[in-house]
PDB file of C-alpha atoms in Angstrom:
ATOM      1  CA  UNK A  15     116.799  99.940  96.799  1.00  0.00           C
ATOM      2  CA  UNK A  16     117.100  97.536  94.025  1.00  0.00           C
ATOM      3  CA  UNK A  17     116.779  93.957  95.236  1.00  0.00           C
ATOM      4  CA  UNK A  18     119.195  91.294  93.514  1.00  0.00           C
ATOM      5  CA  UNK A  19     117.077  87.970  94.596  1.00  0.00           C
ATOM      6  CA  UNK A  20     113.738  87.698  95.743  1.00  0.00           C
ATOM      7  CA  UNK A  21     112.444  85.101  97.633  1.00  0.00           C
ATOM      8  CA  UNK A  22     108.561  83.767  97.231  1.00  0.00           C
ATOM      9  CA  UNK A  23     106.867  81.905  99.370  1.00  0.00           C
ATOM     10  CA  UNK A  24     103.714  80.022  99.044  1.00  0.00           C
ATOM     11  CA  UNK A  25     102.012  77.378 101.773  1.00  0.00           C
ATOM     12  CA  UNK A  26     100.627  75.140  99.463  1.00  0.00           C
ATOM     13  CA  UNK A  27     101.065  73.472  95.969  1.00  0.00           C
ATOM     14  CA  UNK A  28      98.281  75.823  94.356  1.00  0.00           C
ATOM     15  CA  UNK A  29      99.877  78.847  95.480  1.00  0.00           C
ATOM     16  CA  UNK A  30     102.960  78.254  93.987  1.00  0.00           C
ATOM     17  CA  UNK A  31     102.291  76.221  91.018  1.00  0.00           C
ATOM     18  CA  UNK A  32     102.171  79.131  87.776  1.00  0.00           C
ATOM     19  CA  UNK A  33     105.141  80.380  89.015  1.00  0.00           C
ATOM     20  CA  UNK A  34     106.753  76.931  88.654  1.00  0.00           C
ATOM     21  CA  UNK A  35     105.496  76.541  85.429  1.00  0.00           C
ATOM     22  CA  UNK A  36     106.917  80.213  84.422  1.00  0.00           C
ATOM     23  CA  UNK A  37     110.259  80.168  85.477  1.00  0.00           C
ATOM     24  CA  UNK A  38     113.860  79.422  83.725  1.00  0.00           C
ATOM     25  CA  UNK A  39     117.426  78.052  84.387  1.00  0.00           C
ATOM     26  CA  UNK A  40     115.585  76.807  86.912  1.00  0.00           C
ATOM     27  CA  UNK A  41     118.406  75.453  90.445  1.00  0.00           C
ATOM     28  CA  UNK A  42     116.321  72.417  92.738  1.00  0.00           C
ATOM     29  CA  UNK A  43     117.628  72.174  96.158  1.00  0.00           C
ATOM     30  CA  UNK A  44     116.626  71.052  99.400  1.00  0.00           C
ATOM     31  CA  UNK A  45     116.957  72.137 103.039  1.00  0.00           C
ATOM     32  CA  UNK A  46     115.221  71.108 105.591  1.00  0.00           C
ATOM     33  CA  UNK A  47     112.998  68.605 103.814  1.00  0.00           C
ATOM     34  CA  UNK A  48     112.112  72.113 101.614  1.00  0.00           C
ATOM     35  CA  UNK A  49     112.166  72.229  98.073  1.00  0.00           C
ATOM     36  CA  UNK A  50     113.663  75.639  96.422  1.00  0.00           C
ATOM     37  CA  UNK A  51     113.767  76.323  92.622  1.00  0.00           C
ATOM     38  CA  UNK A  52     116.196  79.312  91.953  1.00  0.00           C
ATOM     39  CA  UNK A  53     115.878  80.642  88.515  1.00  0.00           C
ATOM     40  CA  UNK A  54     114.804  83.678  86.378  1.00  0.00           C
ATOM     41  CA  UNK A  55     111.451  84.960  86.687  1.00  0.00           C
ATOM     42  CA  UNK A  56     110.760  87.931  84.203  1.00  0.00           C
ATOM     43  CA  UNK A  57     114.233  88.514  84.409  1.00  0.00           C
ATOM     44  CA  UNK A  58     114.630  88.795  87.617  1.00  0.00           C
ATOM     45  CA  UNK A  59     116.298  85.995  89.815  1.00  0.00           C
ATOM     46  CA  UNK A  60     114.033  84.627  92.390  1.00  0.00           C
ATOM     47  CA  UNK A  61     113.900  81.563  94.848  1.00  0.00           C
ATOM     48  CA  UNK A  62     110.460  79.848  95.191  1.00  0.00           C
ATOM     49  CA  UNK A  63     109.534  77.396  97.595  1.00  0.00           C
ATOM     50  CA  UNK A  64     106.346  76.252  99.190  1.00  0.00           C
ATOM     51  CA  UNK A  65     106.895  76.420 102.882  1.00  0.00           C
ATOM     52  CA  UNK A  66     104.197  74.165 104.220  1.00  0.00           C
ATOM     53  CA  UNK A  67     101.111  75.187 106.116  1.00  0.00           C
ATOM     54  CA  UNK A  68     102.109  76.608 109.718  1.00  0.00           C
ATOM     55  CA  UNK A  69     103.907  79.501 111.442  1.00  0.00           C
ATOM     56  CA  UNK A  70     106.870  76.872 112.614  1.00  0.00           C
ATOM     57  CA  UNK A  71     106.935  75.557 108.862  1.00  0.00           C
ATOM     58  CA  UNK A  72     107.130  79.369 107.514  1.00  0.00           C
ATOM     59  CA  UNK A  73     109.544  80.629 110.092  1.00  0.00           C
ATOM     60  CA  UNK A  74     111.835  77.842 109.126  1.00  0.00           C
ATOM     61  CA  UNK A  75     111.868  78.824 105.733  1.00  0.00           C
ATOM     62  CA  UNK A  76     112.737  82.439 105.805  1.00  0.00           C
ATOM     63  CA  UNK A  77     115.392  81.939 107.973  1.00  0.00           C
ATOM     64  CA  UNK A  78     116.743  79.166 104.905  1.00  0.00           C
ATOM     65  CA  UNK A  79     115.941  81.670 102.423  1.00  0.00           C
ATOM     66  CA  UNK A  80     118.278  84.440 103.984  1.00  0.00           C
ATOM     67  CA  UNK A  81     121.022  81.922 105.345  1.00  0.00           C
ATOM     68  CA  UNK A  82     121.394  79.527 102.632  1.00  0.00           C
ATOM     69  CA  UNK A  83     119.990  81.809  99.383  1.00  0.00           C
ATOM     70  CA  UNK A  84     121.150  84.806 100.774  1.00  0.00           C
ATOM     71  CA  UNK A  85     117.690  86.813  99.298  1.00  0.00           C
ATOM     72  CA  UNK A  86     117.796  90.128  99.706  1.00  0.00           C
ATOM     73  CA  UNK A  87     113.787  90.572 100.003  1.00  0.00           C
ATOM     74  CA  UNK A  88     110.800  87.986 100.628  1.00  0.00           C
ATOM     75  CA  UNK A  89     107.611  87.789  99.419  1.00  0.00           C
ATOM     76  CA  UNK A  90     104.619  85.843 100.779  1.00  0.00           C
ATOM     77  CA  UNK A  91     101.685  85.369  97.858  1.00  0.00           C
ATOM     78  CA  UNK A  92      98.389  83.102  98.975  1.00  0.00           C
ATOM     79  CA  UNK A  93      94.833  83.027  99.810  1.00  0.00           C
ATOM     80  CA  UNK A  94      93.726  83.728 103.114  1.00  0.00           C
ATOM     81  CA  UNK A  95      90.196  83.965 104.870  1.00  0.00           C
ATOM     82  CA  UNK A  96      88.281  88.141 104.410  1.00  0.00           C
ATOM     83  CA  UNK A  97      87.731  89.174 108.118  1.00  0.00           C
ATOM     84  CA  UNK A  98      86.772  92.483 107.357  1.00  0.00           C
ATOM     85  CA  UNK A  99      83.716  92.602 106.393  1.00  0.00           C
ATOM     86  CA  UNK A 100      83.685  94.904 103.380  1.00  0.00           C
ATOM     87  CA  UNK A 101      85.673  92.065 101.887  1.00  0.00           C
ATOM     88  CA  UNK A 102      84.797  89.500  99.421  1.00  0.00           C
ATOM     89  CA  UNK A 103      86.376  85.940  98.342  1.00  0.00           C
ATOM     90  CA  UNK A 104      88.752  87.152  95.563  1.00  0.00           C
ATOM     91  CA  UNK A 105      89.618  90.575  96.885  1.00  0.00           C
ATOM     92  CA  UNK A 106      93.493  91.323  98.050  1.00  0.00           C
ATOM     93  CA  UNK A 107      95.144  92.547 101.282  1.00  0.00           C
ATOM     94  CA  UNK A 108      98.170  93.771 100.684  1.00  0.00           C
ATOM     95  CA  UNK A 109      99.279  93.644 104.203  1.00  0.00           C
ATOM     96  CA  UNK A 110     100.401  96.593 106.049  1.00  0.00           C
ATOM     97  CA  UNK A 111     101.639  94.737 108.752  1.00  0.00           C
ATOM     98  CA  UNK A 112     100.947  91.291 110.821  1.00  0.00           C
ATOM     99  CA  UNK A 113     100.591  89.684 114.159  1.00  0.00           C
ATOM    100  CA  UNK A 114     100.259  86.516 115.484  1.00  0.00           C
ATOM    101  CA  UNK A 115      96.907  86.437 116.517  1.00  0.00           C
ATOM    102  CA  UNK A 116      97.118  83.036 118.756  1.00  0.00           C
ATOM    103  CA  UNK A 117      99.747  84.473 120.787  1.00  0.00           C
ATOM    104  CA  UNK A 118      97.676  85.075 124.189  1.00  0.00           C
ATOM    105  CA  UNK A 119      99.195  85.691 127.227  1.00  0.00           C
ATOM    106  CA  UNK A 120      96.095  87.500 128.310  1.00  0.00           C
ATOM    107  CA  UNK A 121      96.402  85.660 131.915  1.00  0.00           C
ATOM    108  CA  UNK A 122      99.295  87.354 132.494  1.00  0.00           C
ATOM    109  CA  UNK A 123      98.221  90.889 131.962  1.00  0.00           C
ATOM    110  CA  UNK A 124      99.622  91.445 128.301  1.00  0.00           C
ATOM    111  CA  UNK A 125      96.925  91.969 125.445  1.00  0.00           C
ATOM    112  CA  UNK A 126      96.085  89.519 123.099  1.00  0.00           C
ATOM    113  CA  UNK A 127      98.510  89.388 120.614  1.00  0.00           C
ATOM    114  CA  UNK A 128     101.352  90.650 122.672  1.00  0.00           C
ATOM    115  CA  UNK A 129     104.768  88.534 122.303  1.00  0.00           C
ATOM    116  CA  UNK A 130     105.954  89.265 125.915  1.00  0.00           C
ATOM    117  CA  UNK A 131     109.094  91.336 126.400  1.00  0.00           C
ATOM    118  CA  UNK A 132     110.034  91.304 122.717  1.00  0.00           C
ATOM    119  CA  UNK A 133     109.895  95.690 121.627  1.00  0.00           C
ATOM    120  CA  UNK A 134     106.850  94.437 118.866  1.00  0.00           C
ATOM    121  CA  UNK A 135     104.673  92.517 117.988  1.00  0.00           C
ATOM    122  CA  UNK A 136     103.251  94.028 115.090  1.00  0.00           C
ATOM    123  CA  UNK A 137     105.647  93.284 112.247  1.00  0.00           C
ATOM    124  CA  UNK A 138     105.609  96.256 109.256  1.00  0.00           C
ATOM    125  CA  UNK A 139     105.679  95.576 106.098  1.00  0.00           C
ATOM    126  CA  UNK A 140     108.698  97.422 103.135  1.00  0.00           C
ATOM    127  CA  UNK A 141     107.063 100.590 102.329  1.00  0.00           C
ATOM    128  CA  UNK A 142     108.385  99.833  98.806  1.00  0.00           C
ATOM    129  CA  UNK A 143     107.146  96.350  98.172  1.00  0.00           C
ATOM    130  CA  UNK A 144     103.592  97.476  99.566  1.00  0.00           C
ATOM    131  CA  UNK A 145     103.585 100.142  97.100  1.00  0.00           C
ATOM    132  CA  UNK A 146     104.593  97.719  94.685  1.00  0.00           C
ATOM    133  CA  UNK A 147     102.032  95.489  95.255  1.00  0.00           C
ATOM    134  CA  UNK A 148      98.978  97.993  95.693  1.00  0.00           C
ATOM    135  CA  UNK A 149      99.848  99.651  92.292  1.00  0.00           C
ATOM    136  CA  UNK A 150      99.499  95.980  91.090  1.00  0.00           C
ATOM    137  CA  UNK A 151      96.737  95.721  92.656  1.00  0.00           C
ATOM    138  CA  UNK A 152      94.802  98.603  91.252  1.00  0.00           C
ATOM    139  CA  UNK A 153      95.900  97.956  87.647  1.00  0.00           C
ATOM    140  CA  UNK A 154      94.564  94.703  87.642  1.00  0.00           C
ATOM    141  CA  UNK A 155      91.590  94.526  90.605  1.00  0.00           C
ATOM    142  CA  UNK A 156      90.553  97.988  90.652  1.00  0.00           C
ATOM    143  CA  UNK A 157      88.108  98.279  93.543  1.00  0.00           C
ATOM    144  CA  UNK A 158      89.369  95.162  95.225  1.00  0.00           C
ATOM    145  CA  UNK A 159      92.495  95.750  97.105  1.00  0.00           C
ATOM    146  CA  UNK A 160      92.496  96.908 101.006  1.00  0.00           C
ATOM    147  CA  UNK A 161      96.076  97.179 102.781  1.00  0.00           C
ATOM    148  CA  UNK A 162      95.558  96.204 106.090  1.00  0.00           C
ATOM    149  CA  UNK A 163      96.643  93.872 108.799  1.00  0.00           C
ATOM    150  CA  UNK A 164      97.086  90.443 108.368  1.00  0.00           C
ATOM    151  CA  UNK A 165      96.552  88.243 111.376  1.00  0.00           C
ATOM    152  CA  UNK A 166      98.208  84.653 111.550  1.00  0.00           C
ATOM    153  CA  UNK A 167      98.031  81.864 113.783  1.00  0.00           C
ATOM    154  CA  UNK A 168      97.865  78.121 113.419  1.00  0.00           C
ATOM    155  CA  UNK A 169      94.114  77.730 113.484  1.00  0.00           C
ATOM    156  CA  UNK A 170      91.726  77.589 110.502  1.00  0.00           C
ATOM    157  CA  UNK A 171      89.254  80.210 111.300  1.00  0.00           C
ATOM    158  CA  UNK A 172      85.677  78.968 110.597  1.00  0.00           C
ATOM    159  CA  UNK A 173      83.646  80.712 113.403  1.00  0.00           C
ATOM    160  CA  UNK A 174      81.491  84.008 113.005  1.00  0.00           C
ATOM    161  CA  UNK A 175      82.151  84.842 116.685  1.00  0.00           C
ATOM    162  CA  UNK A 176      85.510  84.437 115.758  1.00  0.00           C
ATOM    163  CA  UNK A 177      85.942  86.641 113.117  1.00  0.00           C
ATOM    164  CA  UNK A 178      84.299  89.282 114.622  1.00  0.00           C
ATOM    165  CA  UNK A 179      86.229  89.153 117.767  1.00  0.00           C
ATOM    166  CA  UNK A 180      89.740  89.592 115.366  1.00  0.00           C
ATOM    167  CA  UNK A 181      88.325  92.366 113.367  1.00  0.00           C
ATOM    168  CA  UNK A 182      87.289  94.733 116.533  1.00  0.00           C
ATOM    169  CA  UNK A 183      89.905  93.503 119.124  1.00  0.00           C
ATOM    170  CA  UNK A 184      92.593  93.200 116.611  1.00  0.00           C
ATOM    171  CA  UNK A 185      91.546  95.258 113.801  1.00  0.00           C
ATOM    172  CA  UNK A 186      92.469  92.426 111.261  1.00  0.00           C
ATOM    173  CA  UNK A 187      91.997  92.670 107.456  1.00  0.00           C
ATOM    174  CA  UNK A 188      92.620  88.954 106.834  1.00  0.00           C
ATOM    175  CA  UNK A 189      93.501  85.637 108.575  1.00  0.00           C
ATOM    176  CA  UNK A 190      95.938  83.150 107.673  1.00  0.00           C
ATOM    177  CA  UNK A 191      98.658  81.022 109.274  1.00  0.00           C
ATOM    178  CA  UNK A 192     101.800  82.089 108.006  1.00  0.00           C
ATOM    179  CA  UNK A 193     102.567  85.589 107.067  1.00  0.00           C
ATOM    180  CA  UNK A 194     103.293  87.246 110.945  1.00  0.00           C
ATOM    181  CA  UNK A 195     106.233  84.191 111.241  1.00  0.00           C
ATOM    182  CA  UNK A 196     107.559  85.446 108.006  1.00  0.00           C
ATOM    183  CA  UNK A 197     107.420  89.228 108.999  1.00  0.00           C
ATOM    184  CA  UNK A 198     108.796  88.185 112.208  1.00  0.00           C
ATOM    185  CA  UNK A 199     111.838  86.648 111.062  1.00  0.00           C
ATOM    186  CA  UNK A 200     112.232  89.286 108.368  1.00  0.00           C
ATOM    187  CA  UNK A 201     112.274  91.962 110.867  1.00  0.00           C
ATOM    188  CA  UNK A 202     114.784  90.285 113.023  1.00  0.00           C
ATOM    189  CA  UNK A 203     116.925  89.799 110.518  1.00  0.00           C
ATOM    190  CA  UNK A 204     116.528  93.520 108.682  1.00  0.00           C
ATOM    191  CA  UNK A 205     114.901  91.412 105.256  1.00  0.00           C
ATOM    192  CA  UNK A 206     112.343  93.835 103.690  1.00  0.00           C
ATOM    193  CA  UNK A 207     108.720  91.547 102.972  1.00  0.00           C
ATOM    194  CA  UNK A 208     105.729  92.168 101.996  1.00  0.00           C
ATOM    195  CA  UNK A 209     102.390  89.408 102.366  1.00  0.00           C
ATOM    196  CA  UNK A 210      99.934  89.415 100.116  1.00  0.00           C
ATOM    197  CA  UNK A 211      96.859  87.501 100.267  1.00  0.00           C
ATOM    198  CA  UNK A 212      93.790  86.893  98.308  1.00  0.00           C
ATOM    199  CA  UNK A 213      90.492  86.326  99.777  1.00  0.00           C
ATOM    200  CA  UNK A 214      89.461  82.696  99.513  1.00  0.00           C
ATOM    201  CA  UNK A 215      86.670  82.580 102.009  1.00  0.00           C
ATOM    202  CA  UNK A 216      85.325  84.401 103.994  1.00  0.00           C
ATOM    203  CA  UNK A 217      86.186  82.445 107.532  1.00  0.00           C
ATOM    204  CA  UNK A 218      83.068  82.258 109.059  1.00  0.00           C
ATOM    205  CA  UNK A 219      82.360  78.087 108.671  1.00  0.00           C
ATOM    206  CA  UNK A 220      81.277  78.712 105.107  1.00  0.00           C
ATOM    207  CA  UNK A 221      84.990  76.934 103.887  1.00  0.00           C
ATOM    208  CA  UNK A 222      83.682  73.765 103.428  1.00  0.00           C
ATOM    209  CA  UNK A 223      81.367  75.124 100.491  1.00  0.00           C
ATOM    210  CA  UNK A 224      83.909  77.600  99.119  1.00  0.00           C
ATOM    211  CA  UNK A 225      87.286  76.855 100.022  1.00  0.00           C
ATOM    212  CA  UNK A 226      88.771  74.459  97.504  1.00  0.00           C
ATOM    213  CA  UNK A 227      86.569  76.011  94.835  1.00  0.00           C
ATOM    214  CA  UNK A 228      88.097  79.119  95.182  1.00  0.00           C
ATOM    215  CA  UNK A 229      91.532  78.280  96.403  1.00  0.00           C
ATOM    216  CA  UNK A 230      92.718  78.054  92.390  1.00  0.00           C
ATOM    217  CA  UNK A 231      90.756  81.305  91.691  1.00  0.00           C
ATOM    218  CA  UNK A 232      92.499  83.267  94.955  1.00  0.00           C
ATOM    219  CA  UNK A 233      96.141  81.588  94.153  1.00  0.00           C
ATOM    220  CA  UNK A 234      95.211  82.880  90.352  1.00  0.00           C
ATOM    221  CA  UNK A 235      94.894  86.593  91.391  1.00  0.00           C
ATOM    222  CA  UNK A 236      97.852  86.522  94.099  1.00  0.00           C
ATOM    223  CA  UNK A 237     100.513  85.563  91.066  1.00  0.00           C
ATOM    224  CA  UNK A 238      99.208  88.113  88.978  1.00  0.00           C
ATOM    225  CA  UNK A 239      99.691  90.875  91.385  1.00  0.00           C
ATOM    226  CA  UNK A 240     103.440  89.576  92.256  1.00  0.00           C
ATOM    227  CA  UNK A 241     103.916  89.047  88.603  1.00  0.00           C
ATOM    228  CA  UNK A 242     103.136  92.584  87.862  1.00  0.00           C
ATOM    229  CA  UNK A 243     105.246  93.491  91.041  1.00  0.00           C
ATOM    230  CA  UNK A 244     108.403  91.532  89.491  1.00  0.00           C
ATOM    231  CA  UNK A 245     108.136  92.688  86.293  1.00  0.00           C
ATOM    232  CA  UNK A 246     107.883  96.428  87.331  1.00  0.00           C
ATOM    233  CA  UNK A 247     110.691  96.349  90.441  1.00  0.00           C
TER     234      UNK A 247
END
């Protein structure tokens, strides 16, 4: 499939700021108090915007991006916090698919997780874009890439207990707060994604020392790999 316009997504300023400062013919609009640039990128035509921090604030815009842009694929790049333990603050997930890990209806009878009565709640991500992305990955972080699950919810993680309990109940790679809104609304409205996330702690209350040091360094890595994704599609 060749994909005409891309959309990119980032939370925050960080994780969007060397694309900004790398693309051309660059188009600023706004919807929904959102800022989008549309412009070249490598050649390639793509729509960045910084969503904001929060599953409501990402949902919103992908739903703008396909509506009003009319992109034809999405891409979520940022830094998220390594629950699996083999990882390490600047390592990648290249997720394989995502969940909203804050959606309990455990009382209920459904497993954590579980979006009741909806056919999923595990949210896959384009077999091409992965592929993409983990041959990115390996040419420029050999050793340091893991596709796996990416868990979101609108909590900062910064609890050992924590951690452990989404890595053996939910067999998460990675926790963030966006990327299972994004995949959501992808899915429902047939828009291949991919979310790709670079470790920039290691979520177990260590952020405070760690978090804004490496934030640049994690953001730094994540643009490389969709730069080498972009360049190659």
């Amino acid at each position: 499939m060749s994909y005409q316009k891309i959309g990119v997504i980032g939370a925050m300023k960080e994780e969007i700021e060397l694309f900004v400062q790398h693309m051309q013919q660059v188009r600023d609009s706004e919807k929904a108090k959102i800022h989008f640039r549309e412009g070249s990128f490598h050649g390639k035509t793509i729509v960045l915007c910084k969503s904001g921090v929060g599953k409501v604030n990402a949902a919103v815009t992908t739903q703008v991006l396909i509506d009003t842009y009319g992109v034809d694929a999405i891409i979520f790049t940022g830094v998220a916090g390594a629950v699996d333990p083999e990882l390490n603050v600047g390592d990648i997930v290249v997720g394989s698919e995502s969940m909203q890990h804050d959606m309990d209806v455990t009382a209920l009878g459904f497993p954590r997780g579980t979006i009741p009565y909806e056919e999923t709640s595990l949210f896959a991500s384009d077999n091409k874009l992965r592929e993409l992305a983990v041959h990115a990955g390996q040419e420029l972080f050999d050793g340091r890439v893991k596709v796996g699950r990416v868990l979101s919810g609108d909590q900062f993680i910064a609890s050992r207990e924590t951690v452990s309990r989404l890595y053996t109940e939910l067999q998460g790679a990675c926790t963030e707060m966006e990327g299972a809104a994004v995949a959501q609304v992808c899915s429902m409205n047939g828009i291949p994604h991919v979310v790709i996330r670079s470790m920039s702690d290691k979520a177990d209350g260590s952020a405070h020392v760690n978090f804004a040091e490496f934030t640049v360094q994690a953001s730094e890595n994540s643009y490389a790999i969709v730069e080498h994704m972009l360049k190659h599609l």
